[in-house]
XYZ file of C-alpha atoms in Angstrom:
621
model
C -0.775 17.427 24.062
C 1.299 14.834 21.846
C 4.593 16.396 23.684
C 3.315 15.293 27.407
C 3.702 11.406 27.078
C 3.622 8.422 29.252
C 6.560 6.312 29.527
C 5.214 2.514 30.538
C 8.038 0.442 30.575
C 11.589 -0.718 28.603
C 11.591 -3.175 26.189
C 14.208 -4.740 24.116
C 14.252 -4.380 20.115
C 16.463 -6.652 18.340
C 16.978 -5.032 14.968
C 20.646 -4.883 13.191
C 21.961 -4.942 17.062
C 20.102 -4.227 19.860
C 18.784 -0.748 20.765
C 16.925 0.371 24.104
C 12.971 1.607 23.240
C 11.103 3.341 25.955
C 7.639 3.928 25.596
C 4.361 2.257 24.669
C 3.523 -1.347 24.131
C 3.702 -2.901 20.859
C 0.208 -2.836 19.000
C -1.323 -5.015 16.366
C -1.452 -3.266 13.161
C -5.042 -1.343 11.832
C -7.212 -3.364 9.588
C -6.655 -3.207 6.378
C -9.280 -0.843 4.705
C -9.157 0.639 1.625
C -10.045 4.948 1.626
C -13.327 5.963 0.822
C -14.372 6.136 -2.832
C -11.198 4.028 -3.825
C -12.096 2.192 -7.263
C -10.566 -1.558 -8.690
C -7.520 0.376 -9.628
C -6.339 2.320 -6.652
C -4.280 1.047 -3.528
C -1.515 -0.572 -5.752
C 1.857 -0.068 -4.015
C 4.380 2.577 -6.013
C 7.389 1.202 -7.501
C 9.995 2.598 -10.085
C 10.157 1.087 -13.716
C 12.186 2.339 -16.327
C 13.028 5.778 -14.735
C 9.183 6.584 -13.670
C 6.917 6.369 -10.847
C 4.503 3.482 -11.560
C 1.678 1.785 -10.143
C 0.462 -2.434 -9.660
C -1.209 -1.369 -13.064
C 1.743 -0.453 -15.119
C 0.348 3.133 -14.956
C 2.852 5.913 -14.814
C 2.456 8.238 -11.284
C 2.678 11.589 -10.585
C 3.009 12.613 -7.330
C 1.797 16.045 -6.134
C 1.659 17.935 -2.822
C 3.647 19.064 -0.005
C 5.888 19.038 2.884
C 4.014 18.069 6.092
C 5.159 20.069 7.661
C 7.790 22.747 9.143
C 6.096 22.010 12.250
C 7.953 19.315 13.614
C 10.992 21.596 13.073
C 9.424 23.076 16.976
C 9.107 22.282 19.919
C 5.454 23.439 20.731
C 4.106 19.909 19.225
C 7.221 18.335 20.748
C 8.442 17.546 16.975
C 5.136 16.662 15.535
C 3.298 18.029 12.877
C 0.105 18.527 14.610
C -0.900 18.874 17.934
C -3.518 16.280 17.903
C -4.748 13.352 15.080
C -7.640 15.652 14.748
C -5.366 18.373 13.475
C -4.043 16.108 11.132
C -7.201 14.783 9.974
C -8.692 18.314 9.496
C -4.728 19.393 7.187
C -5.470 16.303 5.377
C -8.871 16.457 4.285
C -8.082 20.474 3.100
C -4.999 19.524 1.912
C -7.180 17.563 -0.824
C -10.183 19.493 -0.875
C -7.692 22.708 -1.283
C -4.686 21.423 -2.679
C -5.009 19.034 -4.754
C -2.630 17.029 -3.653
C -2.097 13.135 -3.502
C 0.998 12.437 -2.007
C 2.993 14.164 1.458
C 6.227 14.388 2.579
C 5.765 13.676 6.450
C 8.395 15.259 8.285
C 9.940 13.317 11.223
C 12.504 14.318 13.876
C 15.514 12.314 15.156
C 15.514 14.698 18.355
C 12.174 13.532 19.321
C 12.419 9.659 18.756
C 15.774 9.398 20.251
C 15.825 11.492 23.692
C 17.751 9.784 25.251
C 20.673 7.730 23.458
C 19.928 4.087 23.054
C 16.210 4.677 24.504
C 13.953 5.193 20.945
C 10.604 7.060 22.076
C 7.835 4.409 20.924
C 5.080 6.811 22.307
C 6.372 9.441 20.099
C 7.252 7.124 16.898
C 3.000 5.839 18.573
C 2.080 9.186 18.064
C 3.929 10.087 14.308
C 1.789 6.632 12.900
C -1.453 8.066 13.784
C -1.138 11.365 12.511
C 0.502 9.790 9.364
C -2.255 7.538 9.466
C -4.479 10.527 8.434
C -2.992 11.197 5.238
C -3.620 7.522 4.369
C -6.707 7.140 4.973
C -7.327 10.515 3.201
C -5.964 8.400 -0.027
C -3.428 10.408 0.410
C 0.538 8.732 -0.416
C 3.443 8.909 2.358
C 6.885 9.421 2.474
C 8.355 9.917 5.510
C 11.571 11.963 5.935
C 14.077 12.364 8.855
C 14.262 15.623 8.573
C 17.280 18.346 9.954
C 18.485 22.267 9.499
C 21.834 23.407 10.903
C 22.251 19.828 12.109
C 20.310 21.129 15.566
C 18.541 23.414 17.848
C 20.890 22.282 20.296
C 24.177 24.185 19.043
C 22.132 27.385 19.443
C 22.152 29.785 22.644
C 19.307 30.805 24.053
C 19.479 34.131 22.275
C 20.688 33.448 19.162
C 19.031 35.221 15.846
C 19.139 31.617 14.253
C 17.749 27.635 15.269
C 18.437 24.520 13.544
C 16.332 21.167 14.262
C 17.680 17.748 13.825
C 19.706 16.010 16.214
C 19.257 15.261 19.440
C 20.878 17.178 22.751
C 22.688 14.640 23.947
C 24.595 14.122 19.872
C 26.037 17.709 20.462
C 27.060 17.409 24.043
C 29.367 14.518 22.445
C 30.747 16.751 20.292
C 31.632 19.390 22.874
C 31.289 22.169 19.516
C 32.211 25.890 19.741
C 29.699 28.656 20.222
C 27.896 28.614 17.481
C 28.202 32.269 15.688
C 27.354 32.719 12.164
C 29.010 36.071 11.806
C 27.709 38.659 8.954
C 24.948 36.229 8.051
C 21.212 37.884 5.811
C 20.035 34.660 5.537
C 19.825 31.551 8.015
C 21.326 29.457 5.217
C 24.373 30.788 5.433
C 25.095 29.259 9.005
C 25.785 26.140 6.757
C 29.200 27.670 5.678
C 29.746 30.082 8.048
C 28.513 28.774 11.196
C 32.142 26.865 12.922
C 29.526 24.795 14.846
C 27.385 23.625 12.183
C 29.892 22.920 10.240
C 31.870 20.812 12.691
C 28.976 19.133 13.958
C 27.583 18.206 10.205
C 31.422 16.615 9.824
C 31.224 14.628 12.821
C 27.855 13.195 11.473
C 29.171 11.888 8.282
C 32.457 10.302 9.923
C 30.627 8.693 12.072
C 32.412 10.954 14.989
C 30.766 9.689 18.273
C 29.112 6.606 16.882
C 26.537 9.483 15.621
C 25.792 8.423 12.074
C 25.456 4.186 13.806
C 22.919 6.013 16.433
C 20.981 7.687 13.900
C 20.438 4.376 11.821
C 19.835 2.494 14.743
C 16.796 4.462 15.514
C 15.712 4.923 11.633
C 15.961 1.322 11.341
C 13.413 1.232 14.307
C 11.330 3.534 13.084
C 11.094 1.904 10.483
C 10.081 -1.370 11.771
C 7.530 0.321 14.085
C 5.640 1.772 10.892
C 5.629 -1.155 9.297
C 4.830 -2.804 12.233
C 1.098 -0.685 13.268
C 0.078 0.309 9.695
C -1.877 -2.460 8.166
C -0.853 -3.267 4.212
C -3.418 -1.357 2.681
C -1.872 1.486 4.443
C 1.592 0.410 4.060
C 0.632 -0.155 0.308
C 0.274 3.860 0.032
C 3.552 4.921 1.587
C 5.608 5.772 -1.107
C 9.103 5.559 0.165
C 11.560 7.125 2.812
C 13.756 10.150 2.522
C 16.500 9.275 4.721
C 18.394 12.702 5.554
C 16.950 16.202 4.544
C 20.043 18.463 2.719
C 23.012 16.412 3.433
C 25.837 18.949 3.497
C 29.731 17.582 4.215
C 30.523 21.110 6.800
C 33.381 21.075 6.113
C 35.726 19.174 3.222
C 38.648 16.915 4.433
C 41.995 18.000 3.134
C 41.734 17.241 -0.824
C 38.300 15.991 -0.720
C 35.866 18.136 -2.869
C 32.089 17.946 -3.044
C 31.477 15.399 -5.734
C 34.595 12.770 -3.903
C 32.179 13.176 -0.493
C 29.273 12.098 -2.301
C 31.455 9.448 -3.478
C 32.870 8.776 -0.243
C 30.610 9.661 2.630
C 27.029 10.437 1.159
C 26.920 6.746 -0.980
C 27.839 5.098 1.602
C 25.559 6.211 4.291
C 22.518 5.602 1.992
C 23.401 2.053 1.544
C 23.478 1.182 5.093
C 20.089 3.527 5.265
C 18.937 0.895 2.314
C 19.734 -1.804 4.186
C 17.716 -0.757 7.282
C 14.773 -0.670 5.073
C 15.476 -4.043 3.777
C 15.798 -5.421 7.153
C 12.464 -3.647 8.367
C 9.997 -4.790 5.653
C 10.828 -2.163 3.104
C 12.522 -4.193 0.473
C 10.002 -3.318 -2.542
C 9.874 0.531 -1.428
C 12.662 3.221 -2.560
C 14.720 5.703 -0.983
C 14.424 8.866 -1.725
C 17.924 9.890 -1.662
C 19.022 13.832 -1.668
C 22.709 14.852 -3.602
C 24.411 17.658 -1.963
C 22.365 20.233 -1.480
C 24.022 23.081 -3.257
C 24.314 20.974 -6.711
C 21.661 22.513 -8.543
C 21.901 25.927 -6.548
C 21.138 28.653 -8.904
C 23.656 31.480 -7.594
C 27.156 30.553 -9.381
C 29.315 31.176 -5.805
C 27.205 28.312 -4.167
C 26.600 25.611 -6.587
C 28.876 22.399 -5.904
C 29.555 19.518 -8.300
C 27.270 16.614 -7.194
C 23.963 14.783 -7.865
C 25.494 11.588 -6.857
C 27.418 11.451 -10.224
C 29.620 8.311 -8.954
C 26.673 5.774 -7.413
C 26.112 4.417 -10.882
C 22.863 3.174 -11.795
C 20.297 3.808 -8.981
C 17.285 1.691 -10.368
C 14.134 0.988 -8.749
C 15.755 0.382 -5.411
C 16.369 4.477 -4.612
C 14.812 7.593 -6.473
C 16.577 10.871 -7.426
C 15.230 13.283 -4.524
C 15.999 16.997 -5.076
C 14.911 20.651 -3.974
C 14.634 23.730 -5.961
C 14.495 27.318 -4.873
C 15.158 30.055 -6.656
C 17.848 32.001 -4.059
C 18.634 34.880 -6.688
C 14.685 35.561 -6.658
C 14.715 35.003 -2.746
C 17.738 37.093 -2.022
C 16.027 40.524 -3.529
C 19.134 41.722 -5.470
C 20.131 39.379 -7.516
C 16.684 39.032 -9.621
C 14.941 42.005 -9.842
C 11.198 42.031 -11.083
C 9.286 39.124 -11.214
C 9.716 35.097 -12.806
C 8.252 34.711 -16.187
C 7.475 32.216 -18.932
C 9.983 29.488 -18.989
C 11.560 31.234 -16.071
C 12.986 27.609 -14.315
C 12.542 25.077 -17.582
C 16.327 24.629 -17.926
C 16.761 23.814 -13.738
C 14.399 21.603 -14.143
C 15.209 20.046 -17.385
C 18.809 19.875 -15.274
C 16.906 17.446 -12.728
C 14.929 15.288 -15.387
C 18.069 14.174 -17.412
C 20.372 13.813 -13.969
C 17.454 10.831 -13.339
C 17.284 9.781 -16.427
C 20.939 9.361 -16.359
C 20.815 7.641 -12.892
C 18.103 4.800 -14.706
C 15.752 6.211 -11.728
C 12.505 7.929 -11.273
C 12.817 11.871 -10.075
C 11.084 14.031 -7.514
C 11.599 17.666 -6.547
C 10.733 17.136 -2.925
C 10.587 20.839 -1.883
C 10.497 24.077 -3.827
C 8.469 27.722 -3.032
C 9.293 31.366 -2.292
C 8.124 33.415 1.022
C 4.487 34.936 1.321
C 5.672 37.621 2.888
C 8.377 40.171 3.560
C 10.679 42.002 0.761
C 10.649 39.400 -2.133
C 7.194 38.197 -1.288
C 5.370 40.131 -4.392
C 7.477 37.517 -6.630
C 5.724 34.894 -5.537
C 3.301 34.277 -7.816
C 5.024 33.935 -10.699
C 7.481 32.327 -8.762
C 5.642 29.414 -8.360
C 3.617 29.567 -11.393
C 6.941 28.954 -13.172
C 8.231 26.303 -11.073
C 4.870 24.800 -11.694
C 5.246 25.006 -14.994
C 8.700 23.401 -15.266
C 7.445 20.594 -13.253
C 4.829 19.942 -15.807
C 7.149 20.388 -18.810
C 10.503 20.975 -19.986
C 9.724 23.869 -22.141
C 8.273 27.275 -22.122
C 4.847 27.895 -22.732
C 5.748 29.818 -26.012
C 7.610 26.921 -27.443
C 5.022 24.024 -25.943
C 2.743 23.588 -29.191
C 5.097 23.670 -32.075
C 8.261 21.209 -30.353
C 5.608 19.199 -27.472
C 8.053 16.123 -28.479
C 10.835 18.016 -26.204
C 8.211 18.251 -23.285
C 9.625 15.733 -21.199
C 8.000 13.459 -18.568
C 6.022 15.090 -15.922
C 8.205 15.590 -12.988
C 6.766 14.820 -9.112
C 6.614 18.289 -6.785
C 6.480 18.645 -2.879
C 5.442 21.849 -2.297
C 7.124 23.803 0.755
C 4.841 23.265 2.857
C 1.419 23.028 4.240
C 1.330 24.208 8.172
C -2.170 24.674 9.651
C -0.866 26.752 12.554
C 1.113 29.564 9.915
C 0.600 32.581 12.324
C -0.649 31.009 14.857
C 2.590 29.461 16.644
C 3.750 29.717 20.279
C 7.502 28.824 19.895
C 10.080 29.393 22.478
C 13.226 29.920 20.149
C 15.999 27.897 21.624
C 13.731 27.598 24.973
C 13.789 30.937 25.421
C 10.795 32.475 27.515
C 11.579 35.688 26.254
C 11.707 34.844 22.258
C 8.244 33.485 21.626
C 7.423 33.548 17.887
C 3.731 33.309 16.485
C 4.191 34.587 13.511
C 4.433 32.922 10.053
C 6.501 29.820 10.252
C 8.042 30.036 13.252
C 11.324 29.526 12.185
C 14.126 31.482 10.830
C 11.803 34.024 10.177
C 10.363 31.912 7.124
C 6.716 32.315 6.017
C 6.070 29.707 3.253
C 2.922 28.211 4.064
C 0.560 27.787 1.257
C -2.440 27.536 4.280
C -3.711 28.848 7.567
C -6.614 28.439 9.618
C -8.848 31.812 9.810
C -10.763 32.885 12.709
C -13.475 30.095 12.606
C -10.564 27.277 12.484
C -11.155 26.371 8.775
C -8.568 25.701 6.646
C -8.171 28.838 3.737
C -5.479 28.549 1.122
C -2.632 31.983 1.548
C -1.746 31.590 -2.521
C -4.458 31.979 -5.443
C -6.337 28.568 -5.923
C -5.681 28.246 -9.648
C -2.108 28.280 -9.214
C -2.242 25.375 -6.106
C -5.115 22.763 -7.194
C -4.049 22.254 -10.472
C -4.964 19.566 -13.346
C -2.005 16.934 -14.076
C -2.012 13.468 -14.548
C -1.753 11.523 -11.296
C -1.664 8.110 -13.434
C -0.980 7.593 -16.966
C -2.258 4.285 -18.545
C 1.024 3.835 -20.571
C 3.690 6.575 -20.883
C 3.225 10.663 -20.925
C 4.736 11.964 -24.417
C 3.451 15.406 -23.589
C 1.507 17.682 -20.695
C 1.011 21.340 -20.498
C -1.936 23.224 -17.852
C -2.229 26.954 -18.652
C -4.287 28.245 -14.521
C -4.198 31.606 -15.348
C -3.151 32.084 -11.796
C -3.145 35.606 -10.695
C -0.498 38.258 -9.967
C -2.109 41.013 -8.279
C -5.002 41.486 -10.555
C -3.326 40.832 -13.581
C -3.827 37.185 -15.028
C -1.016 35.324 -15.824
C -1.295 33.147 -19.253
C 2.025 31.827 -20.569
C 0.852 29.420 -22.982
C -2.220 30.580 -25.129
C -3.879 28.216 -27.625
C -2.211 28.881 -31.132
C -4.137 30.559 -33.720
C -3.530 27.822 -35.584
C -5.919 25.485 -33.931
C -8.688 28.608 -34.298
C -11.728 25.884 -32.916
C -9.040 24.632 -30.000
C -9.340 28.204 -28.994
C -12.461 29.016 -28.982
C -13.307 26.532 -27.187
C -10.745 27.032 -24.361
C -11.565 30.931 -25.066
C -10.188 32.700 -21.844
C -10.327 29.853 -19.688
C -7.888 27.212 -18.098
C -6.891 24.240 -19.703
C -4.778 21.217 -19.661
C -3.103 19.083 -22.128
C -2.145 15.302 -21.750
C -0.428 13.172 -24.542
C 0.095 10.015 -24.401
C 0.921 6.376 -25.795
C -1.287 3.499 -24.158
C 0.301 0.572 -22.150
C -1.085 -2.882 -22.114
C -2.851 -2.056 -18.995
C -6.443 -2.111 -18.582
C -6.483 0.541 -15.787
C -7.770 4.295 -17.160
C -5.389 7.151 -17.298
C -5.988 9.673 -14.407
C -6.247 13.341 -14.086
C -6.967 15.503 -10.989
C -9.780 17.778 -11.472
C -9.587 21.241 -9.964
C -12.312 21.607 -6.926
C -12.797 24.837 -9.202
C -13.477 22.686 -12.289
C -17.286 21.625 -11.686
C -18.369 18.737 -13.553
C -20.906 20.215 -15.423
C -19.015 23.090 -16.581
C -15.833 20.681 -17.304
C -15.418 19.795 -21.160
C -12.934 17.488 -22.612
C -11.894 16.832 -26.160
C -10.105 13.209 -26.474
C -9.579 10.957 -29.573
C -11.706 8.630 -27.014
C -14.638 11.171 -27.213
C -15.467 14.628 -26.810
C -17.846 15.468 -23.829
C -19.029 18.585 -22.187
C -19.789 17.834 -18.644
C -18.694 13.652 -18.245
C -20.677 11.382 -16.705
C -19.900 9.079 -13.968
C -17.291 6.553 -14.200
C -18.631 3.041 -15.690
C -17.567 0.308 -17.594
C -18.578 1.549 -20.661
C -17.795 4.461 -20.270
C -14.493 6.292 -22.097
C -14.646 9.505 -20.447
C -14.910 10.006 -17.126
C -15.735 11.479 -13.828
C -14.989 9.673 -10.203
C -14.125 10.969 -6.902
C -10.463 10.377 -5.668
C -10.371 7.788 -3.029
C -10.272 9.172 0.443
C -13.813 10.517 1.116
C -12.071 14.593 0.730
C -14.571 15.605 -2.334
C -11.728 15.645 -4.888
C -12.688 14.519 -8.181
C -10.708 13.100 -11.053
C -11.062 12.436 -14.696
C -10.913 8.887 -16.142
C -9.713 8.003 -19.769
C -10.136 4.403 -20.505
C -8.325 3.350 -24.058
C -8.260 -0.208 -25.276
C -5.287 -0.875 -27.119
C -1.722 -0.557 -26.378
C 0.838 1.391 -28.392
C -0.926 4.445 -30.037
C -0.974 7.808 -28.906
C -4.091 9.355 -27.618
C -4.923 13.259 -25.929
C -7.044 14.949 -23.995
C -7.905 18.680 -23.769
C -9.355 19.638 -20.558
C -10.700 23.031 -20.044
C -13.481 24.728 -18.149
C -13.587 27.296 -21.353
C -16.633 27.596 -23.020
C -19.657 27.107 -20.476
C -22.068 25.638 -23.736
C -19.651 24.141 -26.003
C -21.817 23.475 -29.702
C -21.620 19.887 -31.123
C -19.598 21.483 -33.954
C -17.317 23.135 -31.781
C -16.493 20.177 -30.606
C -16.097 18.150 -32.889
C -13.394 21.033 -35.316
C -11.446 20.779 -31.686
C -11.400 17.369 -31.599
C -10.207 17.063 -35.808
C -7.874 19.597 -35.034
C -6.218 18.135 -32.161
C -5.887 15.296 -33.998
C -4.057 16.578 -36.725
C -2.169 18.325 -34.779
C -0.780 15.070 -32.150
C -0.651 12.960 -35.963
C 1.576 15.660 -37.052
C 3.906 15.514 -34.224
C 3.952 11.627 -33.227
């Protein structure tokens, strides 16, 4: 077990001062090998240009996937995500295969790699590079994130209805805090404003109370340097940044201060030093992915808080614009009743999309979902089919085809989250011998994972596969103008289509007939790299047909040099697959309809869909 480790000796670490490190040996760093099935175009490290995600190829990324995982929240793994690397292996591989996904958030815990204060645990930092490890060689990107709830498990009694994860033991004996009680509390949320010791502990971590906030960079910063350190560069090349501090929250506001002048005051200021750990460490050329306040873009009008780091100027490439989204009106079962529908989130999102643009810095909704189970959990899939949908596009589907000039950039999503043991835990709440949860998450009584294993210990997906491992463009040789994806995900039995093919474009429909499709627009770079798409695992090659000013296809061929349209696998060795559009000039729009519609497409067909389309993009650009 990754929780039972072996402490060999004490070294020194000399990094920005010098901290104590118990644990392993240092260890050279893995050779540098690229993932299975990786192409001439893959591995390039991800850097922000212009307000987007983009590769060493100019192309413009789109990352997808989600929160590894709520795990390390417990104490079962001792505040990993798996219990072994074979665990973490097996989650990555179906977290492709499944998921569709090419980029995690890998959850870390300050608890766990700072025991003892001063002493950094190097066999548990040891332990968090090779399960990390697993998502990299699964061509899978990284971003690591310190993560913390209710500041920490440690202000909670042994039979308390609530936990929090976070900080270490020996930060809140410093603080000497009250008992925690959160009083007439529904939700475990609400201990953030209601809880006296949450609140006074979160306020001694942003004043620096107890040297706490110098301790916590002092072991980031050598976290830091260990990753660096034991991954070699082609797996360093693939982690995509680090999320300093999960849902900063003041407590509790200083006499005149408000939310927006702690931002100013506290939050800024805390990510700059956090910066300049990363500089010091070997992660000058990677961003942080800093979070605002957390209740800035809350949708309930009592809890939203000015913010979104309105007063740090111009972020740039240097740090990215890292929010969450959930819908706590649809969560709290009273005040949305029935279920999400077309365009239900566009203006949220929209709301995150012009905050980054404003910032000059890429964007990334780094968590968002709704339960699976429990009172609210029959909203779920339209739930997420519209927060989907709002992360592909600023506009409803019934407004997509006659304005796709307002549809925005495609926005990066982190689902919440992807835990192979969902219903499977043995947690001691709070240590507690006589609290031992199994069920769902494990946590707070939250259920939100989007997998499980099922009796034979195989990975099966808990949400309809349509809605999860999805078509979007993972690279974009240039810059998106426009991207829609109708899944006809399921509620119940009753398919859910939002955005069906105008009459106007009568061959464009009968093509796509009453099956999925997808939608890319775009004007080409000076690149030579091909725009990417993920392909479905549910979108066979043979039954896959595109239409594309660069050709129109029914079931592609392999990817070639000659070859305009496309079919490869997605580095990593996981059996995803992903379609390639290779244009040669630089400047012009171009499209591509993607839809496993019609199962024999005619030549005719075809080619109306492909005149129409073009009229139609001609029309509009």
């Amino acid at each position: 077990m990754p929780n039972i480790r072996v402490r060999l000796l004490v070294v020194l670490v000399a990094l920005c001062g010098f901290t104590a490190v118990a644990g392993l040996p240092p260890a050279a760093a893995a050779p540098a090998v690229a993932p299975t099935d990786s192409l001439w175009f893959d591995g390039a490290p991800l850097t922000v240009q212009g307000g987007r995600f983009t590769d060493g190829q100019g192309r413009e990324i789109v990352l997808r996937g989600y929160n590894v995982s709520g795990e390390t929240k417990l104490e079962e793994h001792g505040g990993l995500p798996f219990a072994s690397v074979a665990d973490a292996q097996k989650s990555a591989a179906a977290l492709r295969a499944l998921g569709g996904a090419n980029t995690v958030r890998f959850l870390l815990s300050w608890a766990h790699a700072e025991p003892v204060r001063g002493q950094v645990d190097t066999g548990y930092l040891a332990a968090v590079t090779e399960q990390l490890r697993a998502f990299l060689d699964a061509g899978i990107r990284v971003f690591p994130d310190f993560h913390q709830d209710l500041y920490s498990r440690h202000l909670f009694h042994s039979g308390s209805w609530y936990t929090g994860d976070g900080a270490p033991e020996w930060a809140v004996v410093a603080g000497s805090y009250p008992a925690e009680s959160c009083g007439i509390c529904l939700f475990w949320g609400q201990n953030i404003t209601q809880n006296a010791a949450v609140q006074k502990a979160q306020h001694d971590f942003w004043h620096n109370a107890h040297g706490l906030q110098d301790a916590f960079l002092a072991t980031a910063g050598t976290a830091l340097s260990y990753l660096r350190e034991h991954l070699s560069a082609a797996e360093f090349a693939d982690v995509a940044g680090f999320d300093p501090y999960n849902e900063p929250y003041a407590g509790a506001y200083d006499s005149g201060q408000s939310s927006r002048t702690w931002e100013k005051d506290l939050l800024w200021p805390f990510y700059e030093k956090f910066r300049a750990r990363m500089d010091a460490a070997g992660w000058q050329d990677k961003p942080a992915f800093v979070e605002p306040n957390l209740f800035w873009n809350a949708n309930i009008s009592t809890q939203k808080q000015e913010g979104g780091l309105l007063d740090a100027g111009t972020l740039g490439p240097r740090y990215v614009f890292n929010t969450h989204f959930y819908d706590q009106k649809a969560i709290s079962g009273i005040l949305m009743w029935g279920k999400a529908g077309d365009g239900q989130y566009a203006s949220d999102l929209a709301t995150v999309r012009d905050r980054a643009s404003a910032a000059g810095t890429a964007a990334v909704v780094s968590e968002f979902g709704h339960p699976l189970s429990g009172a609210v959990s029959d909203k779920a899939p339209t739930v997420l089919k519209a927060m989907y949908q709002a992360l592909d596009s600023r506009l409803p589907g019934a407004n997509w085809w006659s304005d796709p000039e307002a549809s925005g950039p495609v926005l990066s999503g982190i689902q919440w989250q992807w835990d192979l043991y969902n219903g499977r835990h043995h947690e001691l709440m709070n240590g507690n011998p006589a609290k031992v949860l199994t069920s769902g998450d494990a946590w707070n009584d939250e259920d939100l994972s989007a997998v499980r294993l099922d009796d034979s210990g195989n990975a099966v997906l808990r949400q309809d596969a349509r809605l999860l491992d999805r078509l979007y463009p993972s690279a974009t040789a240039g810059t998106a103008l426009a991207f829609t994806y109708e899944d006809r995900s399921r509620d119940g039995s009753t398919t859910l289509t939002w955005n069906p093919v105008p009459p106007s474009l009568p061959n464009v429909a009968k093509l796509v007939g009453s099956g999925r499709y997808g939608l890319l627009v775009w004007r080409s770079g000076d690149g030579t790299a091909p725009t990417e798409l993920h392909l479905p695992a549910s979108f066979p090659t043979a039954s896959t047909t595109v239409v594309s000013d660069l050709g129109a296809v029914h079931g592609p061929p392999a990817y070639g040099a000659s070859a305009p349209v496309a079919v490869a696998p997605e580095p990593g060795g996981t059996g995803g697959r992903r379609l390639l559009l290779t244009d040669q000039d630089s400047g012009v729009p171009h499209f591509a309809l993607v839809t496993d519609g019609d199962t024999a497409p005619a030549a005719d067909v075809l080619a109306a869909a492909r005149s129409e389309l073009a009229g139609w993009v001609a029309a509009h650009w």
